[in-house]
Amino acid sequence: MSHETVKGDAFENLLREERQFAPSPEFAAAANVKEGIYAEANADRLAFWAEQARTRLTWSKDFTETLDWSDPPFAKWFVGGEVNAAYNALDRHVENGLGDRVAIYFEGEPGDTETITYADLTERVKRAANAFEALGVAKGDRVAVYLPMIPEAVVTMLACARIGAVHSVVFGGFSSEALRSRIDDAEAKLVVTADGTFRRGKPSPLKPAVDEALAEDGHTVQHVLVVRRNKQDVAWTEGRDLDWSEAMASASPEHTAVGHDSEHPLYILYTSGTTGKPKGILHTTGGYLTQCAFTHSAVFDLKPETDVYWCTADIGWVTGHSYVTYGPLINGATQVMYEGTPDSPHQGRWWEIVEKYKVSILYTAPTAIRTMMKWGSDIPAKYDLSSIRILGSVGEPINPEAWMWYREVIGAGKAPIVDTWWQTETGAIMIAPLPGVTSTKPGSAQVPLPGIAVDVVDEAGAAVPNGHGGFLVVREPWPSMLRTVWGDPQRFKDTYWSRFEGMYFAGDGAKKDDDGDIWLLGRVDDVMNVSGHRLSTTEIESALVSHPWVAEAAVVGAADETTGQAVVAFVILRGEAELPSGEGADAEIIQTLRNHVGHEIGPIAKPRHILVVPELPKTRSGKIMRRLLKDVAEGRDPGDATTLADPTVMQKIAADLRK
Ligand code: PRX
């Protein structure tokens, strides 16, 4: 892993930010959590988490030990306890007389809608649990989920959790190649997919990617369950493929949930790291659910009786796991689920949805906020957004301009903004203001949550004083932490626990301001953040060099006003390759390579720019100097190149670019 030094300069402006917004006295008085919660958690961290676990979840067997950290970094939380995620998200609400409460307002991209109560959702999950069991899926088996944002995605996840099967959701924007490698790594027995979804009013297929992923023998998949969403004709493999609605119709609506061990695996979610191969992040049950439930209530100040919550994240990302499926449903929330893109059929679609369902808590990503800002304030102004009382941000640093726009234009200048920092690995929010307590600062996630020991340290692992920058670490285990990398415990240790003795290294740079508040500065490793999507430079480089035309490739994330970063690739072509020639050949080469990356990983990973270069800047030990390429990609003079094996390389690249 390479660690560039943390460059704080670009953020100096940010740190001169002096605006602060205190919660209104009314908001503070009615907030779910008050200032005293920090002292309570500090006084006895483990007692605090034990209390959260016992009050927020219904355990079928109480735990005997809060944390077993005898074999770090392998943690066990709520040892000996047994709990069922689906029971906590569904049955117990129905048993408590809340069966008629709306769990999900589904809004399809074409405008079809569905209102699903807790009683409905419980029945659907019970049927799905029975259907999965009938297909031979047992506790511990893995189920790959490749679905659009439709209720069946939530049903599938909870049905897996109910029977103790481990779901592995793969974002629908990933290619068949990416899907195949995830199915293989997890050795999935069942795949749940849909014929397709809708994108900008048109049917968009999904199942063909599953068929392609399973085309070759040697995989572990026995069945593919297909939701008929867009009703397009799809190829059908008799015996393997089954129709979702037929399977549900023939399954019993009765199913008794039993408790699973607190450390029973709940799900695997693959995420990009610093090497070519995505890591299967493993989350388990008791600790994960506890932190999801606590954070969802405390950070969003959820009032389940009156709030309408909407998290715009796709189920394919961790935000969709923790803050669409688990956190909100465990807390008995009413939420909106939307299938489509924000600009279909018009750029006011989101605000139309907010108005229609009276959304009171909105949770989205800075890239979306910046895009809407670009579209213009007159669009949201056409809708009644007065229901909004809390705004959340996640996935990348939010710049103060976007933060202010979000507050003024969407939040009418009064809804508190909670900028939430966390990761696939952390499972749930780690750093965020508490909306009834914290005076918020535009652009800062600010404060570690109660019971969470986050710090910023220098190269040697010593805490930096206020006003200084360094690396973001977590000093103590936390309930929703990843337990391992699926099938690769060594990689778990190496990636997260070896950089700093006894601390979890997040891969992010951060600064403490004079008040000790934390400002996130972006990744310090080879991970990019494009529109809030996490991509690995190495993974895209591997995809590029897998094409016969490419000899070598280097990928960097170049700063971009809207998407945060954009993928820029530098490639050296093979001398002996049979390349297109004649007019338009250059464009054809670049288009072919972009599509190749799309095929290997998915459209989100396609480089914005591909530059064909004669050489790449390398150190004498052969390491590619991505920093210099980043300078070029961002239009800066790369400056001192004397550490390069061939100091003239950058001039050659620059000359080439001028051509
Ligand atoms: O760099 C940080 C950035 O997103 C990374 C985690 O990405 P992922 O695992 O895909 O999870 C995203 C959703 C939780 C982090 O290492 N990141 C996430 N939230 C923030 C952030 N950067 C700055 N501010 C945030 N609020």
mmCIF file with all atom_site columns, C-alpha atoms in Angstrom, residues 208-392:
data_model
loop_
_atom_site.group_PDB
_atom_site.id
_atom_site.type_symbol
_atom_site.label_atom_id
_atom_site.label_alt_id
_atom_site.label_comp_id
_atom_site.label_asym_id
_atom_site.label_entity_id
_atom_site.label_seq_id
_atom_site.pdbx_PDB_ins_code
_atom_site.Cartn_x
_atom_site.Cartn_y
_atom_site.Cartn_z
_atom_site.occupancy
_atom_site.B_iso_or_equiv
_atom_site.pdbx_formal_charge
_atom_site.auth_seq_id
_atom_site.auth_comp_id
_atom_site.auth_asym_id
_atom_site.auth_atom_id
_atom_site.pdbx_PDB_model_num
ATOM 1   C CA . PRO A 1 208 ? -28.231 -11.301 -19.047 1.00 0.00 ? 208 PRO A CA 1
ATOM 2   C CA . ALA A 1 209 ? -25.288 -10.411 -16.807 1.00 0.00 ? 209 ALA A CA 1
ATOM 3   C CA . VAL A 1 210 ? -26.207 -13.257 -14.468 1.00 0.00 ? 210 VAL A CA 1
ATOM 4   C CA . ASP A 1 211 ? -26.467 -15.650 -17.411 1.00 0.00 ? 211 ASP A CA 1
ATOM 5   C CA . GLU A 1 212 ? -23.057 -14.522 -18.618 1.00 0.00 ? 212 GLU A CA 1
ATOM 6   C CA . ALA A 1 213 ? -21.555 -14.843 -15.156 1.00 0.00 ? 213 ALA A CA 1
ATOM 7   C CA . LEU A 1 214 ? -22.834 -18.409 -14.906 1.00 0.00 ? 214 LEU A CA 1
ATOM 8   C CA . ALA A 1 215 ? -22.128 -19.381 -18.528 1.00 0.00 ? 215 ALA A CA 1
ATOM 9   C CA . GLU A 1 216 ? -19.110 -21.487 -17.682 1.00 0.00 ? 216 GLU A CA 1
ATOM 10  C CA . ASP A 1 217 ? -19.347 -24.559 -15.493 1.00 0.00 ? 217 ASP A CA 1
ATOM 11  C CA . GLY A 1 218 ? -17.516 -24.798 -12.246 1.00 0.00 ? 218 GLY A CA 1
ATOM 12  C CA . HIS A 1 219 ? -19.546 -22.364 -10.201 1.00 0.00 ? 219 HIS A CA 1
ATOM 13  C CA . THR A 1 220 ? -21.515 -23.239 -7.085  1.00 0.00 ? 220 THR A CA 1
ATOM 14  C CA . VAL A 1 221 ? -24.869 -21.733 -8.043  1.00 0.00 ? 221 VAL A CA 1
ATOM 15  C CA . GLN A 1 222 ? -27.797 -24.141 -8.074  1.00 0.00 ? 222 GLN A CA 1
ATOM 16  C CA . HIS A 1 223 ? -30.694 -21.773 -8.696  1.00 0.00 ? 223 HIS A CA 1
ATOM 17  C CA . VAL A 1 224 ? -31.453 -18.313 -10.013 1.00 0.00 ? 224 VAL A CA 1
ATOM 18  C CA . LEU A 1 225 ? -34.598 -16.688 -8.724  1.00 0.00 ? 225 LEU A CA 1
ATOM 19  C CA . VAL A 1 226 ? -35.875 -14.031 -11.118 1.00 0.00 ? 226 VAL A CA 1
ATOM 20  C CA . VAL A 1 227 ? -38.143 -11.124 -10.202 1.00 0.00 ? 227 VAL A CA 1
ATOM 21  C CA . ARG A 1 228 ? -40.196 -10.027 -13.209 1.00 0.00 ? 228 ARG A CA 1
ATOM 22  C CA . ARG A 1 229 ? -39.716 -6.330  -12.885 1.00 0.00 ? 229 ARG A CA 1
ATOM 23  C CA . ASN A 1 230 ? -39.620 -4.893  -16.390 1.00 0.00 ? 230 ASN A CA 1
ATOM 24  C CA . LYS A 1 231 ? -41.341 -7.856  -18.076 1.00 0.00 ? 231 LYS A CA 1
ATOM 25  C CA . GLN A 1 232 ? -38.797 -8.017  -20.871 1.00 0.00 ? 232 GLN A CA 1
ATOM 26  C CA . ASP A 1 233 ? -38.125 -11.366 -22.516 1.00 0.00 ? 233 ASP A CA 1
ATOM 27  C CA . VAL A 1 234 ? -35.131 -13.061 -20.956 1.00 0.00 ? 234 VAL A CA 1
ATOM 28  C CA . ALA A 1 235 ? -33.281 -16.274 -21.658 1.00 0.00 ? 235 ALA A CA 1
ATOM 29  C CA . TRP A 1 236 ? -34.361 -19.054 -19.328 1.00 0.00 ? 236 TRP A CA 1
ATOM 30  C CA . THR A 1 237 ? -32.307 -22.018 -18.147 1.00 0.00 ? 237 THR A CA 1
ATOM 31  C CA . GLU A 1 238 ? -34.808 -24.721 -17.271 1.00 0.00 ? 238 GLU A CA 1
ATOM 32  C CA . GLY A 1 239 ? -34.216 -26.333 -13.915 1.00 0.00 ? 239 GLY A CA 1
ATOM 33  C CA . ARG A 1 240 ? -31.921 -23.534 -12.788 1.00 0.00 ? 240 ARG A CA 1
ATOM 34  C CA . ASP A 1 241 ? -34.057 -20.429 -13.234 1.00 0.00 ? 241 ASP A CA 1
ATOM 35  C CA . LEU A 1 242 ? -37.216 -19.902 -11.228 1.00 0.00 ? 242 LEU A CA 1
ATOM 36  C CA . ASP A 1 243 ? -39.836 -17.196 -11.292 1.00 0.00 ? 243 ASP A CA 1
ATOM 37  C CA . TRP A 1 244 ? -39.901 -15.181 -8.056  1.00 0.00 ? 244 TRP A CA 1
ATOM 38  C CA . SER A 1 245 ? -43.665 -14.706 -7.896  1.00 0.00 ? 245 SER A CA 1
ATOM 39  C CA . GLU A 1 246 ? -44.365 -18.373 -8.538  1.00 0.00 ? 246 GLU A CA 1
ATOM 40  C CA . ALA A 1 247 ? -41.922 -19.365 -5.836  1.00 0.00 ? 247 ALA A CA 1
ATOM 41  C CA . MET A 1 248 ? -43.505 -16.892 -3.393  1.00 0.00 ? 248 MET A CA 1
ATOM 42  C CA . ALA A 1 249 ? -47.061 -17.918 -4.237  1.00 0.00 ? 249 ALA A CA 1
ATOM 43  C CA . SER A 1 250 ? -46.337 -21.541 -3.460  1.00 0.00 ? 250 SER A CA 1
ATOM 44  C CA . ALA A 1 251 ? -44.441 -20.793 -0.248  1.00 0.00 ? 251 ALA A CA 1
ATOM 45  C CA . SER A 1 252 ? -46.154 -20.730 3.131   1.00 0.00 ? 252 SER A CA 1
ATOM 46  C CA . PRO A 1 253 ? -46.681 -17.315 4.746   1.00 0.00 ? 253 PRO A CA 1
ATOM 47  C CA . GLU A 1 254 ? -45.843 -18.834 8.145   1.00 0.00 ? 254 GLU A CA 1
ATOM 48  C CA . HIS A 1 255 ? -42.261 -18.997 9.301   1.00 0.00 ? 255 HIS A CA 1
ATOM 49  C CA . THR A 1 256 ? -40.848 -18.900 12.793  1.00 0.00 ? 256 THR A CA 1
ATOM 50  C CA . ALA A 1 257 ? -37.645 -16.948 13.259  1.00 0.00 ? 257 ALA A CA 1
ATOM 51  C CA . VAL A 1 258 ? -35.051 -18.438 15.576  1.00 0.00 ? 258 VAL A CA 1
ATOM 52  C CA . GLY A 1 259 ? -32.197 -16.515 17.145  1.00 0.00 ? 259 GLY A CA 1
ATOM 53  C CA . HIS A 1 260 ? -28.757 -16.779 15.568  1.00 0.00 ? 260 HIS A CA 1
ATOM 54  C CA . ASP A 1 261 ? -25.529 -16.425 17.465  1.00 0.00 ? 261 ASP A CA 1
ATOM 55  C CA . SER A 1 262 ? -24.533 -12.801 17.878  1.00 0.00 ? 262 SER A CA 1
ATOM 56  C CA . GLU A 1 263 ? -21.403 -13.482 15.805  1.00 0.00 ? 263 GLU A CA 1
ATOM 57  C CA . HIS A 1 264 ? -23.214 -15.426 13.088  1.00 0.00 ? 264 HIS A CA 1
ATOM 58  C CA . PRO A 1 265 ? -22.296 -13.968 9.657   1.00 0.00 ? 265 PRO A CA 1
ATOM 59  C CA . LEU A 1 266 ? -25.000 -11.630 8.378   1.00 0.00 ? 266 LEU A CA 1
ATOM 60  C CA . TYR A 1 267 ? -23.534 -10.551 5.082   1.00 0.00 ? 267 TYR A CA 1
ATOM 61  C CA . ILE A 1 268 ? -20.558 -10.141 2.825   1.00 0.00 ? 268 ILE A CA 1
ATOM 62  C CA . LEU A 1 269 ? -20.161 -6.934  0.856   1.00 0.00 ? 269 LEU A CA 1
ATOM 63  C CA . TYR A 1 270 ? -17.328 -6.549  -1.597  1.00 0.00 ? 270 TYR A CA 1
ATOM 64  C CA . THR A 1 271 ? -15.444 -3.310  -1.673  1.00 0.00 ? 271 THR A CA 1
ATOM 65  C CA . SER A 1 272 ? -12.477 -1.979  -3.562  1.00 0.00 ? 272 SER A CA 1
ATOM 66  C CA . GLY A 1 273 ? -9.139  -1.935  -1.848  1.00 0.00 ? 273 GLY A CA 1
ATOM 67  C CA . THR A 1 274 ? -5.630  -1.122  -2.833  1.00 0.00 ? 274 THR A CA 1
ATOM 68  C CA . THR A 1 275 ? -5.057  -4.323  -4.785  1.00 0.00 ? 275 THR A CA 1
ATOM 69  C CA . GLY A 1 276 ? -6.795  -5.615  -7.883  1.00 0.00 ? 276 GLY A CA 1
ATOM 70  C CA . LYS A 1 277 ? -9.085  -8.018  -6.071  1.00 0.00 ? 277 LYS A CA 1
ATOM 71  C CA . PRO A 1 278 ? -12.114 -6.619  -4.208  1.00 0.00 ? 278 PRO A CA 1
ATOM 72  C CA . LYS A 1 279 ? -12.337 -7.608  -0.561  1.00 0.00 ? 279 LYS A CA 1
ATOM 73  C CA . GLY A 1 280 ? -15.345 -9.434  0.849   1.00 0.00 ? 280 GLY A CA 1
ATOM 74  C CA . ILE A 1 281 ? -16.102 -7.444  3.983   1.00 0.00 ? 281 ILE A CA 1
ATOM 75  C CA . LEU A 1 282 ? -17.788 -9.682  6.533   1.00 0.00 ? 282 LEU A CA 1
ATOM 76  C CA . HIS A 1 283 ? -20.345 -8.332  8.977   1.00 0.00 ? 283 HIS A CA 1
ATOM 77  C CA . THR A 1 284 ? -21.953 -10.371 11.723  1.00 0.00 ? 284 THR A CA 1
ATOM 78  C CA . THR A 1 285 ? -25.241 -10.036 13.522  1.00 0.00 ? 285 THR A CA 1
ATOM 79  C CA . GLY A 1 286 ? -25.533 -8.651  17.075  1.00 0.00 ? 286 GLY A CA 1
ATOM 80  C CA . GLY A 1 287 ? -22.975 -5.853  17.048  1.00 0.00 ? 287 GLY A CA 1
ATOM 81  C CA . TYR A 1 288 ? -23.807 -4.731  13.545  1.00 0.00 ? 288 TYR A CA 1
ATOM 82  C CA . LEU A 1 289 ? -27.531 -4.471  14.241  1.00 0.00 ? 289 LEU A CA 1
ATOM 83  C CA . THR A 1 290 ? -26.919 -2.660  17.515  1.00 0.00 ? 290 THR A CA 1
ATOM 84  C CA . GLN A 1 291 ? -24.800 0.075   15.969  1.00 0.00 ? 291 GLN A CA 1
ATOM 85  C CA . CYS A 1 292 ? -27.096 0.417   12.933  1.00 0.00 ? 292 CYS A CA 1
ATOM 86  C CA . ALA A 1 293 ? -30.113 0.862   15.182  1.00 0.00 ? 293 ALA A CA 1
ATOM 87  C CA . PHE A 1 294 ? -28.411 3.243   17.608  1.00 0.00 ? 294 PHE A CA 1
ATOM 88  C CA . THR A 1 295 ? -26.884 5.476   14.936  1.00 0.00 ? 295 THR A CA 1
ATOM 89  C CA . HIS A 1 296 ? -30.013 5.567   12.830  1.00 0.00 ? 296 HIS A CA 1
ATOM 90  C CA . SER A 1 297 ? -31.994 6.794   15.818  1.00 0.00 ? 297 SER A CA 1
ATOM 91  C CA . ALA A 1 298 ? -29.402 9.147   17.305  1.00 0.00 ? 298 ALA A CA 1
ATOM 92  C CA . VAL A 1 299 ? -27.896 10.722  14.182  1.00 0.00 ? 299 VAL A CA 1
ATOM 93  C CA . PHE A 1 300 ? -31.151 11.155  12.267  1.00 0.00 ? 300 PHE A CA 1
ATOM 94  C CA . ASP A 1 301 ? -33.188 11.846  15.407  1.00 0.00 ? 301 ASP A CA 1
ATOM 95  C CA . LEU A 1 302 ? -35.728 9.375   14.072  1.00 0.00 ? 302 LEU A CA 1
ATOM 96  C CA . LYS A 1 303 ? -39.256 9.637   15.443  1.00 0.00 ? 303 LYS A CA 1
ATOM 97  C CA . PRO A 1 304 ? -40.750 6.457   13.998  1.00 0.00 ? 304 PRO A CA 1
ATOM 98  C CA . GLU A 1 305 ? -44.347 7.522   14.595  1.00 0.00 ? 305 GLU A CA 1
ATOM 99  C CA . THR A 1 306 ? -44.133 10.703  12.552  1.00 0.00 ? 306 THR A CA 1
ATOM 100 C CA . ASP A 1 307 ? -41.026 10.788  10.373  1.00 0.00 ? 307 ASP A CA 1
ATOM 101 C CA . VAL A 1 308 ? -40.813 9.750   6.750   1.00 0.00 ? 308 VAL A CA 1
ATOM 102 C CA . TYR A 1 309 ? -37.236 8.813   6.064   1.00 0.00 ? 309 TYR A CA 1
ATOM 103 C CA . TRP A 1 310 ? -35.555 8.560   2.686   1.00 0.00 ? 310 TRP A CA 1
ATOM 104 C CA . CYS A 1 311 ? -32.058 7.315   2.063   1.00 0.00 ? 311 CYS A CA 1
ATOM 105 C CA . THR A 1 312 ? -31.259 7.571   -1.642  1.00 0.00 ? 312 THR A CA 1
ATOM 106 C CA . ALA A 1 313 ? -28.452 4.999   -1.587  1.00 0.00 ? 313 ALA A CA 1
ATOM 107 C CA . ASP A 1 314 ? -28.651 1.857   -3.666  1.00 0.00 ? 314 ASP A CA 1
ATOM 108 C CA . ILE A 1 315 ? -28.946 -1.444  -1.856  1.00 0.00 ? 315 ILE A CA 1
ATOM 109 C CA . GLY A 1 316 ? -25.696 -2.454  -3.583  1.00 0.00 ? 316 GLY A CA 1
ATOM 110 C CA . TRP A 1 317 ? -23.642 -0.240  -1.263  1.00 0.00 ? 317 TRP A CA 1
ATOM 111 C CA . VAL A 1 318 ? -23.171 -0.377  2.469   1.00 0.00 ? 318 VAL A CA 1
ATOM 112 C CA . THR A 1 319 ? -25.368 2.684   2.979   1.00 0.00 ? 319 THR A CA 1
ATOM 113 C CA . GLY A 1 320 ? -28.239 0.724   1.463   1.00 0.00 ? 320 GLY A CA 1
ATOM 114 C CA . HIS A 1 321 ? -27.538 -2.158  3.849   1.00 0.00 ? 321 HIS A CA 1
ATOM 115 C CA . SER A 1 322 ? -27.273 -0.197  7.085   1.00 0.00 ? 322 SER A CA 1
ATOM 116 C CA . TYR A 1 323 ? -29.604 2.721   6.374   1.00 0.00 ? 323 TYR A CA 1
ATOM 117 C CA . VAL A 1 324 ? -32.226 1.271   4.032   1.00 0.00 ? 324 VAL A CA 1
ATOM 118 C CA . THR A 1 325 ? -32.580 -2.301  5.217   1.00 0.00 ? 325 THR A CA 1
ATOM 119 C CA . TYR A 1 326 ? -31.341 -2.803  8.754   1.00 0.00 ? 326 TYR A CA 1
ATOM 120 C CA . GLY A 1 327 ? -31.265 0.475   10.741  1.00 0.00 ? 327 GLY A CA 1
ATOM 121 C CA . PRO A 1 328 ? -34.625 1.934   9.647   1.00 0.00 ? 328 PRO A CA 1
ATOM 122 C CA . LEU A 1 329 ? -36.608 -1.302  9.829   1.00 0.00 ? 329 LEU A CA 1
ATOM 123 C CA . ILE A 1 330 ? -35.203 -2.293  13.201  1.00 0.00 ? 330 ILE A CA 1
ATOM 124 C CA . ASN A 1 331 ? -36.265 1.141   14.408  1.00 0.00 ? 331 ASN A CA 1
ATOM 125 C CA . GLY A 1 332 ? -39.755 0.760   12.924  1.00 0.00 ? 332 GLY A CA 1
ATOM 126 C CA . ALA A 1 333 ? -39.316 3.663   10.506  1.00 0.00 ? 333 ALA A CA 1
ATOM 127 C CA . THR A 1 334 ? -41.469 4.537   7.515   1.00 0.00 ? 334 THR A CA 1
ATOM 128 C CA . GLN A 1 335 ? -39.266 5.017   4.490   1.00 0.00 ? 335 GLN A CA 1
ATOM 129 C CA . VAL A 1 336 ? -39.310 5.855   0.822   1.00 0.00 ? 336 VAL A CA 1
ATOM 130 C CA . MET A 1 337 ? -37.576 3.603   -1.684  1.00 0.00 ? 337 MET A CA 1
ATOM 131 C CA . TYR A 1 338 ? -37.015 4.939   -5.191  1.00 0.00 ? 338 TYR A CA 1
ATOM 132 C CA . GLU A 1 339 ? -35.896 2.849   -8.144  1.00 0.00 ? 339 GLU A CA 1
ATOM 133 C CA . GLY A 1 340 ? -34.664 5.422   -10.593 1.00 0.00 ? 340 GLY A CA 1
ATOM 134 C CA . THR A 1 341 ? -32.287 8.255   -11.330 1.00 0.00 ? 341 THR A CA 1
ATOM 135 C CA . PRO A 1 342 ? -32.807 11.808  -10.023 1.00 0.00 ? 342 PRO A CA 1
ATOM 136 C CA . ASP A 1 343 ? -33.437 13.280  -13.479 1.00 0.00 ? 343 ASP A CA 1
ATOM 137 C CA . SER A 1 344 ? -36.065 10.955  -14.819 1.00 0.00 ? 344 SER A CA 1
ATOM 138 C CA . PRO A 1 345 ? -38.442 12.003  -16.226 1.00 0.00 ? 345 PRO A CA 1
ATOM 139 C CA . HIS A 1 346 ? -37.356 15.483  -15.076 1.00 0.00 ? 346 HIS A CA 1
ATOM 140 C CA . GLN A 1 347 ? -34.777 17.095  -12.803 1.00 0.00 ? 347 GLN A CA 1
ATOM 141 C CA . GLY A 1 348 ? -37.324 17.729  -10.077 1.00 0.00 ? 348 GLY A CA 1
ATOM 142 C CA . ARG A 1 349 ? -38.118 14.056  -9.514  1.00 0.00 ? 349 ARG A CA 1
ATOM 143 C CA . TRP A 1 350 ? -36.511 13.828  -6.061  1.00 0.00 ? 350 TRP A CA 1
ATOM 144 C CA . TRP A 1 351 ? -38.249 16.954  -4.815  1.00 0.00 ? 351 TRP A CA 1
ATOM 145 C CA . GLU A 1 352 ? -41.529 15.741  -6.222  1.00 0.00 ? 352 GLU A CA 1
ATOM 146 C CA . ILE A 1 353 ? -41.034 12.575  -4.159  1.00 0.00 ? 353 ILE A CA 1
ATOM 147 C CA . VAL A 1 354 ? -40.182 14.590  -1.031  1.00 0.00 ? 354 VAL A CA 1
ATOM 148 C CA . GLU A 1 355 ? -43.352 16.630  -1.491  1.00 0.00 ? 355 GLU A CA 1
ATOM 149 C CA . LYS A 1 356 ? -45.534 13.615  -2.266  1.00 0.00 ? 356 LYS A CA 1
ATOM 150 C CA . TYR A 1 357 ? -44.519 11.529  0.745   1.00 0.00 ? 357 TYR A CA 1
ATOM 151 C CA . LYS A 1 358 ? -43.709 14.443  3.058   1.00 0.00 ? 358 LYS A CA 1
ATOM 152 C CA . VAL A 1 359 ? -40.176 13.197  3.565   1.00 0.00 ? 359 VAL A CA 1
ATOM 153 C CA . SER A 1 360 ? -38.804 14.584  6.817   1.00 0.00 ? 360 SER A CA 1
ATOM 154 C CA . ILE A 1 361 ? -35.322 13.001  6.885   1.00 0.00 ? 361 ILE A CA 1
ATOM 155 C CA . LEU A 1 362 ? -33.266 12.905  3.705   1.00 0.00 ? 362 LEU A CA 1
ATOM 156 C CA . TYR A 1 363 ? -29.929 11.097  3.511   1.00 0.00 ? 363 TYR A CA 1
ATOM 157 C CA . THR A 1 364 ? -27.862 11.414  0.341   1.00 0.00 ? 364 THR A CA 1
ATOM 158 C CA . ALA A 1 365 ? -24.374 11.953  -1.099  1.00 0.00 ? 365 ALA A CA 1
ATOM 159 C CA . PRO A 1 366 ? -22.501 15.184  -1.827  1.00 0.00 ? 366 PRO A CA 1
ATOM 160 C CA . THR A 1 367 ? -22.183 14.294  -5.504  1.00 0.00 ? 367 THR A CA 1
ATOM 161 C CA . ALA A 1 368 ? -25.984 14.330  -5.810  1.00 0.00 ? 368 ALA A CA 1
ATOM 162 C CA . ILE A 1 369 ? -26.177 17.628  -3.950  1.00 0.00 ? 369 ILE A CA 1
ATOM 163 C CA . ARG A 1 370 ? -23.580 19.193  -6.255  1.00 0.00 ? 370 ARG A CA 1
ATOM 164 C CA . THR A 1 371 ? -25.404 17.901  -9.324  1.00 0.00 ? 371 THR A CA 1
ATOM 165 C CA . MET A 1 372 ? -28.693 19.406  -8.146  1.00 0.00 ? 372 MET A CA 1
ATOM 166 C CA . MET A 1 373 ? -26.891 22.644  -7.343  1.00 0.00 ? 373 MET A CA 1
ATOM 167 C CA . LYS A 1 374 ? -25.702 22.721  -10.940 1.00 0.00 ? 374 LYS A CA 1
ATOM 168 C CA . TRP A 1 375 ? -29.226 22.127  -12.219 1.00 0.00 ? 375 TRP A CA 1
ATOM 169 C CA . GLY A 1 376 ? -30.320 25.223  -10.333 1.00 0.00 ? 376 GLY A CA 1
ATOM 170 C CA . SER A 1 377 ? -32.171 26.237  -7.182  1.00 0.00 ? 377 SER A CA 1
ATOM 171 C CA . ASP A 1 378 ? -35.311 27.061  -9.154  1.00 0.00 ? 378 ASP A CA 1
ATOM 172 C CA . ILE A 1 379 ? -36.023 23.348  -9.566  1.00 0.00 ? 379 ILE A CA 1
ATOM 173 C CA . PRO A 1 380 ? -36.386 22.434  -5.865  1.00 0.00 ? 380 PRO A CA 1
ATOM 174 C CA . ALA A 1 381 ? -38.100 25.807  -5.360  1.00 0.00 ? 381 ALA A CA 1
ATOM 175 C CA . LYS A 1 382 ? -41.082 24.521  -7.328  1.00 0.00 ? 382 LYS A CA 1
ATOM 176 C CA . TYR A 1 383 ? -41.874 21.921  -4.669  1.00 0.00 ? 383 TYR A CA 1
ATOM 177 C CA . ASP A 1 384 ? -43.066 22.032  -1.097  1.00 0.00 ? 384 ASP A CA 1
ATOM 178 C CA . LEU A 1 385 ? -40.104 20.798  0.908   1.00 0.00 ? 385 LEU A CA 1
ATOM 179 C CA . SER A 1 386 ? -41.380 22.087  4.232   1.00 0.00 ? 386 SER A CA 1
ATOM 180 C CA . SER A 1 387 ? -41.629 18.546  5.659   1.00 0.00 ? 387 SER A CA 1
ATOM 181 C CA . ILE A 1 388 ? -37.828 18.287  5.775   1.00 0.00 ? 388 ILE A CA 1
ATOM 182 C CA . ARG A 1 389 ? -36.348 18.550  9.260   1.00 0.00 ? 389 ARG A CA 1
ATOM 183 C CA . ILE A 1 390 ? -33.018 16.688  9.013   1.00 0.00 ? 390 ILE A CA 1
ATOM 184 C CA . LEU A 1 391 ? -30.520 16.371  6.166   1.00 0.00 ? 391 LEU A CA 1
ATOM 185 C CA . GLY A 1 392 ? -27.778 13.760  6.016   1.00 0.00 ? 392 GLY A CA 1
#
